[in-house]
Coordinates of C-alpha atoms in Angstrom, one line a residue:
M1 CA -56.1 -8.3 -8.2
L2 CA -58.3 -11.1 -7.0
P3 CA -58.8 -14.0 -9.4
Q4 CA -62.1 -14.3 -11.3
S5 CA -64.5 -17.0 -10.6
G6 CA -64.0 -20.3 -12.4
I7 CA -67.5 -21.7 -11.7
A8 CA -69.5 -20.9 -14.8
H9 CA -70.7 -24.5 -14.8
S10 CA -72.1 -24.2 -11.2
Q11 CA -75.8 -24.3 -10.7
H12 CA -75.5 -21.2 -8.5
S13 CA -73.3 -19.1 -10.7
A14 CA -76.2 -17.6 -12.6
V15 CA -77.7 -16.4 -9.3
I16 CA -74.6 -14.8 -7.8
N17 CA -72.0 -14.2 -10.5
A18 CA -74.2 -11.7 -12.4
V19 CA -76.6 -10.6 -9.7
Q20 CA -79.0 -7.9 -11.1
P21 CA -81.0 -5.4 -9.1
Y22 CA -84.2 -6.8 -7.7
Q23 CA -83.3 -10.5 -8.3
Q24 CA -84.3 -12.8 -5.4
V25 CA -81.3 -14.7 -3.9
A26 CA -82.0 -18.0 -2.3
R27 CA -80.4 -18.9 1.1
M28 CA -77.0 -20.3 0.5
A29 CA -75.6 -23.2 2.5
N30 CA -72.0 -22.0 1.7
I31 CA -72.7 -18.6 3.4
D32 CA -74.2 -20.3 6.5
A33 CA -71.2 -22.6 6.8
V34 CA -68.7 -19.8 6.4
R35 CA -70.6 -17.6 8.9
G36 CA -70.6 -20.6 11.4
L37 CA -66.8 -20.8 11.1
A38 CA -66.5 -17.1 11.6
V39 CA -68.7 -16.8 14.7
L40 CA -67.0 -19.7 16.3
G41 CA -63.5 -18.4 15.4
I42 CA -64.2 -15.0 16.9
F43 CA -64.5 -16.6 20.3
F44 CA -60.9 -17.9 20.1
L45 CA -59.7 -14.3 20.3
N46 CA -62.4 -12.7 22.4
I47 CA -62.0 -15.2 25.2
F48 CA -58.8 -13.6 26.4
S49 CA -60.5 -10.3 27.4
M50 CA -63.8 -11.7 28.8
G51 CA -62.4 -11.6 32.3
I52 CA -60.2 -8.6 32.6
S53 CA -61.4 -6.6 29.6
S54 CA -58.8 -3.9 29.9
Y55 CA -56.2 -6.4 28.7
E56 CA -56.0 -9.2 26.2
Y57 CA -53.8 -12.1 27.2
V58 CA -51.4 -11.4 30.1
P59 CA -48.6 -13.9 30.4
A60 CA -47.0 -15.0 33.6
A61 CA -43.6 -13.5 34.7
T62 CA -41.9 -16.7 33.4
A63 CA -43.3 -17.6 30.0
T64 CA -44.7 -21.2 29.8
V65 CA -44.5 -23.5 26.8
G66 CA -48.2 -22.8 26.3
D67 CA -47.5 -19.1 26.1
S68 CA -44.8 -19.6 23.5
I69 CA -47.0 -21.8 21.3
G70 CA -49.9 -19.5 21.9
Q71 CA -48.0 -16.4 20.7
A72 CA -47.2 -18.2 17.4
L73 CA -50.8 -19.2 17.0
Y74 CA -52.0 -15.7 17.8
Y75 CA -49.9 -14.1 15.0
L76 CA -50.2 -17.0 12.5
V77 CA -53.8 -18.1 12.8
L78 CA -56.0 -16.1 15.2
R79 CA -55.5 -12.3 15.3
D80 CA -58.2 -10.6 13.1
R81 CA -58.7 -13.6 10.8
F82 CA -62.3 -14.4 11.8
I83 CA -63.4 -10.8 12.4
S84 CA -62.2 -10.1 8.9
L85 CA -64.1 -13.1 7.6
F86 CA -67.2 -12.0 9.5
S87 CA -67.0 -8.5 8.1
I88 CA -66.8 -9.9 4.5
L89 CA -69.9 -12.0 5.2
F90 CA -71.7 -9.0 6.7
G91 CA -71.2 -7.0 3.5
A92 CA -72.4 -9.9 1.3
G93 CA -75.4 -10.2 3.6
L94 CA -76.3 -6.5 3.2
Y95 CA -76.3 -7.0 -0.5
I96 CA -78.5 -10.1 -0.4
Q97 CA -81.0 -8.3 1.9
W98 CA -81.2 -5.4 -0.6
Q99 CA -81.8 -7.9 -3.5
N100 CA -84.5 -9.8 -1.7
F101 CA -86.4 -6.9 -0.3
S102 CA -86.3 -5.1 -3.6
A103 CA -87.5 -8.3 -5.4
R104 CA -90.5 -8.4 -3.1
G105 CA -91.4 -4.8 -3.9
L106 CA -90.5 -3.6 -0.4
D107 CA -88.6 -0.4 0.6
A108 CA -85.2 -2.1 0.9
G109 CA -83.5 1.0 2.3
A110 CA -85.9 1.4 5.1
K111 CA -85.8 -2.3 6.0
V112 CA -82.0 -2.6 6.0
K113 CA -81.4 0.7 7.9
S114 CA -84.0 -0.3 10.5
R115 CA -82.2 -3.6 10.9
L116 CA -78.8 -1.8 11.2
C117 CA -80.2 0.6 13.8
W118 CA -81.5 -2.2 16.0
L119 CA -78.2 -4.0 15.6
M120 CA -76.4 -0.9 16.9
L121 CA -78.8 -0.8 19.9
F122 CA -78.0 -4.4 20.6
G123 CA -74.3 -3.5 20.4
V124 CA -74.6 -0.6 22.8
L125 CA -76.5 -2.8 25.4
H126 CA -74.0 -5.6 24.9
G127 CA -71.0 -3.4 25.2
I128 CA -72.1 -1.5 28.3
F129 CA -73.9 -4.2 30.3
L130 CA -72.1 -7.4 29.3
W131 CA -68.8 -7.2 27.5
P132 CA -67.1 -4.1 26.2
G133 CA -65.4 -5.8 23.2
D134 CA -68.7 -5.7 21.3
I135 CA -68.6 -5.6 17.5
L136 CA -72.3 -5.1 16.7
L137 CA -72.3 -1.4 17.1
S138 CA -69.3 -1.1 14.9
Y139 CA -70.9 -3.3 12.2
G140 CA -74.1 -1.2 12.3
L141 CA -72.1 2.0 11.8
C142 CA -70.0 0.4 9.0
G143 CA -73.1 -1.0 7.4
M144 CA -74.7 2.5 7.1
L145 CA -71.6 3.7 5.3
V146 CA -71.3 0.7 3.0
W147 CA -75.0 0.8 2.1
R148 CA -74.5 3.9 -0.1
Y149 CA -71.9 2.1 -2.3
R150 CA -73.8 -1.2 -2.8
Q151 CA -74.7 -0.5 -6.5
L152 CA -71.2 0.5 -7.7
P153 CA -69.9 -1.4 -10.7
V154 CA -67.8 -4.4 -9.6
A155 CA -64.4 -2.8 -10.7
E156 CA -65.2 0.4 -8.8
L157 CA -66.5 -1.5 -5.8
L158 CA -63.2 -3.4 -5.6
R159 CA -61.2 -0.1 -5.8
K160 CA -63.4 1.4 -3.1
A161 CA -62.8 -1.6 -0.9
Q162 CA -59.1 -1.4 -1.4
L163 CA -59.1 2.3 -0.7
F164 CA -60.9 2.0 2.6
I165 CA -58.7 -0.8 3.8
A166 CA -55.6 1.1 2.8
I167 CA -56.8 4.2 4.7
G168 CA -57.4 2.2 7.8
L169 CA -54.0 0.5 7.5
L170 CA -52.2 3.8 6.9
V171 CA -53.7 5.3 10.0
M172 CA -52.8 2.3 12.0
L173 CA -49.2 2.5 10.7
L174 CA -49.0 6.2 11.5
M175 CA -50.3 5.5 15.0
A176 CA -47.7 2.8 15.4
L177 CA -45.0 5.3 14.7
I178 CA -46.0 7.5 17.6
P179 CA -43.4 6.9 20.3
F180 CA -45.1 6.0 23.6
D181 CA -44.3 3.4 26.2
V182 CA -46.8 0.8 27.1
P183 CA -46.1 -0.6 30.6
S184 CA -45.4 -4.3 30.6
V185 CA -47.9 -6.2 32.8
V186 CA -47.5 -9.8 33.9
R187 CA -49.9 -12.1 35.6
G188 CA -49.5 -11.8 39.4
S189 CA -48.0 -8.3 39.3
P190 CA -49.6 -5.6 41.6
E191 CA -51.1 -3.9 38.5
Y192 CA -52.6 -7.1 37.3
I193 CA -54.0 -8.0 40.7
A194 CA -55.6 -4.5 41.0
E195 CA -57.4 -5.0 37.7
Y196 CA -58.3 -8.5 38.6
Q197 CA -60.0 -7.3 41.8
L198 CA -62.0 -4.6 39.9
W199 CA -63.2 -6.8 37.1
T200 CA -64.2 -9.7 39.3
G201 CA -65.8 -7.5 42.0
S202 CA -69.5 -6.4 42.1
Y203 CA -71.5 -5.9 39.0
S204 CA -71.5 -2.2 39.6
D205 CA -67.7 -2.2 39.8
Q206 CA -67.6 -4.1 36.5
L207 CA -69.9 -1.5 34.8
R208 CA -67.7 1.3 36.0
Q209 CA -64.7 -0.4 34.3
Q210 CA -66.6 -1.2 31.1
L211 CA -67.8 2.3 30.3
P212 CA -64.3 3.8 29.8
V213 CA -63.3 0.8 27.6
V214 CA -66.3 1.2 25.4
A215 CA -65.7 5.0 25.2
I216 CA -62.1 4.6 24.2
S217 CA -63.0 2.0 21.6
L218 CA -65.5 4.4 20.1
L219 CA -62.9 7.2 19.9
V220 CA -60.3 5.0 18.2
F221 CA -62.8 3.2 15.9
P222 CA -63.5 6.0 13.4
M223 CA -59.7 6.4 12.7
T224 CA -58.9 2.8 12.1
Y225 CA -61.3 -0.1 12.1
L226 CA -64.2 2.0 10.6
W227 CA -62.3 2.1 7.4
I228 CA -60.9 -1.5 7.5
L229 CA -64.2 -3.1 8.4
S230 CA -66.1 -1.0 5.8
G231 CA -63.6 -1.9 3.2
L232 CA -64.0 -5.6 4.1
M233 CA -67.8 -5.3 3.8
L234 CA -67.4 -3.7 0.4
L235 CA -65.1 -6.6 -0.5
G236 CA -67.8 -9.0 0.6
I237 CA -70.2 -7.4 -1.8
Y238 CA -67.6 -7.6 -4.6
L239 CA -66.9 -11.3 -3.8
L240 CA -70.6 -12.2 -3.8
R241 CA -71.1 -10.6 -7.2
Q242 CA -68.0 -12.4 -8.5
G243 CA -69.2 -15.8 -7.4
W244 CA -66.8 -16.4 -4.5
F245 CA -69.6 -17.7 -2.3
S246 CA -71.1 -19.9 -5.0
G247 CA -68.2 -22.2 -5.9
P248 CA -64.4 -22.7 -6.1
I249 CA -62.1 -20.0 -7.5
A250 CA -59.3 -21.2 -9.8
R251 CA -56.3 -20.3 -7.6
I252 CA -56.2 -19.6 -3.9
G253 CA -52.9 -20.9 -2.8
Y254 CA -51.3 -17.5 -3.0
L255 CA -53.7 -16.2 -0.4
F256 CA -52.5 -18.7 2.1
W257 CA -48.8 -18.2 1.4
G258 CA -49.1 -14.4 1.3
S259 CA -50.8 -14.4 4.6
L260 CA -48.2 -16.8 6.1
L261 CA -45.4 -14.5 5.0
L262 CA -47.0 -11.4 6.5
S263 CA -47.8 -13.4 9.7
L264 CA -44.2 -14.5 10.1
L265 CA -43.0 -10.9 9.7
A266 CA -45.5 -9.9 12.3
Y267 CA -44.4 -12.7 14.6
G268 CA -40.8 -11.7 14.3
C269 CA -41.6 -8.0 15.0
S270 CA -43.6 -9.0 18.1
Y271 CA -40.3 -10.2 19.7
G272 CA -38.6 -6.9 19.0
H273 CA -37.3 -4.9 22.0
S274 CA -38.7 -1.6 20.8
Q275 CA -42.3 -0.6 21.1
L276 CA -42.2 0.5 17.4
L277 CA -41.6 -3.1 16.3
Q278 CA -44.3 -4.4 18.5
N279 CA -46.8 -1.8 17.2
L280 CA -45.7 -2.7 13.6
A281 CA -46.4 -6.3 14.4
L282 CA -50.1 -5.5 15.0
V283 CA -50.3 -3.6 11.7
L284 CA -48.8 -6.5 9.8
V285 CA -51.1 -9.0 11.4
V286 CA -54.1 -7.0 10.3
M287 CA -52.8 -7.1 6.8
A288 CA -52.1 -10.8 7.0
A289 CA -55.7 -11.5 8.3
I290 CA -57.4 -10.5 5.0
P291 CA -55.9 -13.0 2.6
M292 CA -56.2 -15.7 5.3
A293 CA -59.9 -14.9 5.7
L294 CA -60.4 -15.2 1.9
W295 CA -58.6 -18.5 2.0
F296 CA -60.8 -19.8 4.8
L297 CA -63.8 -18.7 2.9
Q298 CA -62.9 -20.7 -0.2
V299 CA -61.9 -23.8 1.8
I300 CA -65.4 -23.9 3.3
V301 CA -67.1 -23.1 0.0
R302 CA -65.1 -25.8 -1.8
Y303 CA -65.9 -28.4 0.8
C304 CA -69.6 -27.5 1.4
G305 CA -70.4 -27.2 -2.3
N306 CA -73.6 -25.3 -1.4
Q307 CA -75.1 -28.6 -0.2
P308 CA -77.4 -28.5 2.8
Q309 CA -76.2 -31.9 4.0
R310 CA -72.6 -30.9 4.2
L311 CA -71.0 -29.2 7.2
K312 CA -74.5 -29.2 8.8
S313 CA -73.2 -28.2 12.2
L314 CA -71.3 -25.2 10.8
Q315 CA -74.4 -24.2 8.8
A316 CA -76.5 -24.4 11.9
A317 CA -74.1 -22.2 13.8
G318 CA -74.2 -19.7 11.0
R319 CA -77.9 -19.5 11.0
V320 CA -78.0 -18.6 14.7
A321 CA -74.7 -16.5 14.7
L322 CA -76.1 -13.5 16.6
T323 CA -77.5 -15.7 19.4
L324 CA -74.2 -17.6 19.6
Y325 CA -72.1 -14.4 19.6
I326 CA -74.1 -13.0 22.6
L327 CA -74.1 -16.4 24.3
Q328 CA -70.3 -16.5 24.0
S329 CA -70.1 -13.2 26.0
V330 CA -72.6 -14.5 28.6
V331 CA -70.7 -17.7 29.1
G332 CA -67.2 -16.1 29.0
V333 CA -68.0 -13.2 31.3
S334 CA -69.9 -15.4 33.8
L335 CA -67.1 -18.0 33.9
F336 CA -64.2 -15.6 34.4
R337 CA -65.8 -12.9 36.6
S338 CA -68.3 -14.9 38.7
I339 CA -68.1 -18.7 38.5
A340 CA -64.3 -19.3 38.5
P341 CA -62.4 -16.0 38.5
E342 CA -59.4 -17.7 39.9
L343 CA -58.8 -19.1 36.4
L344 CA -57.5 -15.7 35.4
L345 CA -54.6 -16.1 37.8
T346 CA -53.5 -19.5 36.5
M347 CA -54.4 -20.2 32.9
D348 CA -51.9 -19.9 30.2
F349 CA -52.5 -19.2 26.5
M350 CA -53.2 -22.8 25.5
D351 CA -55.6 -23.3 28.4
Y352 CA -57.7 -20.5 27.0
L353 CA -57.6 -22.1 23.6
L354 CA -58.6 -25.5 25.0
L355 CA -61.7 -23.8 26.7
A356 CA -62.5 -22.2 23.4
V357 CA -62.3 -25.6 21.6
I358 CA -64.6 -27.2 24.2
W359 CA -67.1 -24.3 24.0
S360 CA -67.1 -24.3 20.2
G361 CA -68.0 -28.0 20.2
I362 CA -70.9 -27.3 22.6
Q363 CA -72.1 -24.5 20.4
L364 CA -72.2 -26.7 17.4
V365 CA -74.3 -29.2 19.3
L366 CA -76.6 -26.5 20.7
A367 CA -77.2 -25.0 17.3
R368 CA -78.1 -28.3 15.7
C369 CA -80.4 -29.2 18.5
Y370 CA -82.1 -25.8 18.6
L371 CA -82.8 -25.7 14.9
H372 CA -84.3 -29.1 15.1
F373 CA -87.2 -27.5 16.9
F374 CA -87.1 -23.9 15.7
K375 CA -86.5 -22.1 12.4
Q376 CA -84.3 -19.3 13.7
G377 CA -82.4 -18.3 16.8
P378 CA -84.1 -16.4 19.6
L379 CA -82.1 -13.2 19.1
E380 CA -82.5 -13.5 15.3
W381 CA -86.2 -13.7 15.9
L382 CA -86.2 -10.7 18.2
W383 CA -84.1 -8.7 15.8
R384 CA -86.3 -9.5 12.9
K385 CA -89.5 -8.6 14.8
L386 CA -88.1 -5.3 16.0
A387 CA -86.6 -4.3 12.7
Y388 CA -89.7 -5.1 10.7
N389 CA -92.3 -3.7 13.0
Q390 CA -93.6 -7.1 14.1
N391 CA -94.9 -8.0 10.7
G392 CA -91.9 -10.3 9.8
S393 CA -91.8 -9.0 6.2

């Protein structure tokens, strides 16, 4: 059971800790900062498949020191942490939108569902024409499912979130038990070079490669990540209503240590000689991601303190998260498939992470500069106009 909020003294606890239907919720600096961390963190994992999108990271035949360090970071810090955090935020955002639309006397259901439908269209276009690792379509689908449960009592909401996550993990575990051999591919092998040539060829060749990846993702998604992401979104609504986004929770250390333990188990399984152990590692790392995401959330909330002047760069990134997410794909795909595709033949794990660090710093600067002149990101503006029939309501 998650701990209860210890922030009854906070100036924001009355707004969030006991949110009632049709009560306006003001914009929260904490949520913007956490969203900024999440959207930047997602790129640290996505970057590996922005060149050859049929693979994640492919090591050289002889592992480098960077590969060894990277494998540890992958299982201990990166894998699914930030996508879990972003999913939690998405659920909280759905609830806030419902509150705010209803408080203004608008048809909240129509507004939110229009917003989700346009998000799904963005996702389809993004996945087919730019990068097949898109999450926007998945978020839109999950949002439609989560919407029907938004008014559940908090205890039932938590149980529903736990059930959905458990279903997703159980399906992943059962799939991990299916015996099948995954061919081992190393950088420089004939199989890798063949994929490299396809993904760095003409744009029409790239489109032909992306369509099957998108199709396979859509086939697998309802069995696994639909449940997990929907459960995380429901968890986000629960956490919002329990005050997790408003101020510090009494105890969070167990989240870090629990995640670390599961991550170490996953890391150990990843070195197993059987495919079963390696599949089990991926299930364990998904489990480990959830408490770590909650820990990240509270670390940011504690430091930001809902103050607009704290973590301003992260807050700025959070306010233009959709624009940054798509921009990450534009930059990553352009770099690895057109500008410098030879990097795919030479970079080790730590080289990718260094690029991600550099680009994250650039995004922080871009977001601050852009919001100095404009109130919202260009894609946020377009999304709002399309979803609300040009009236901006």
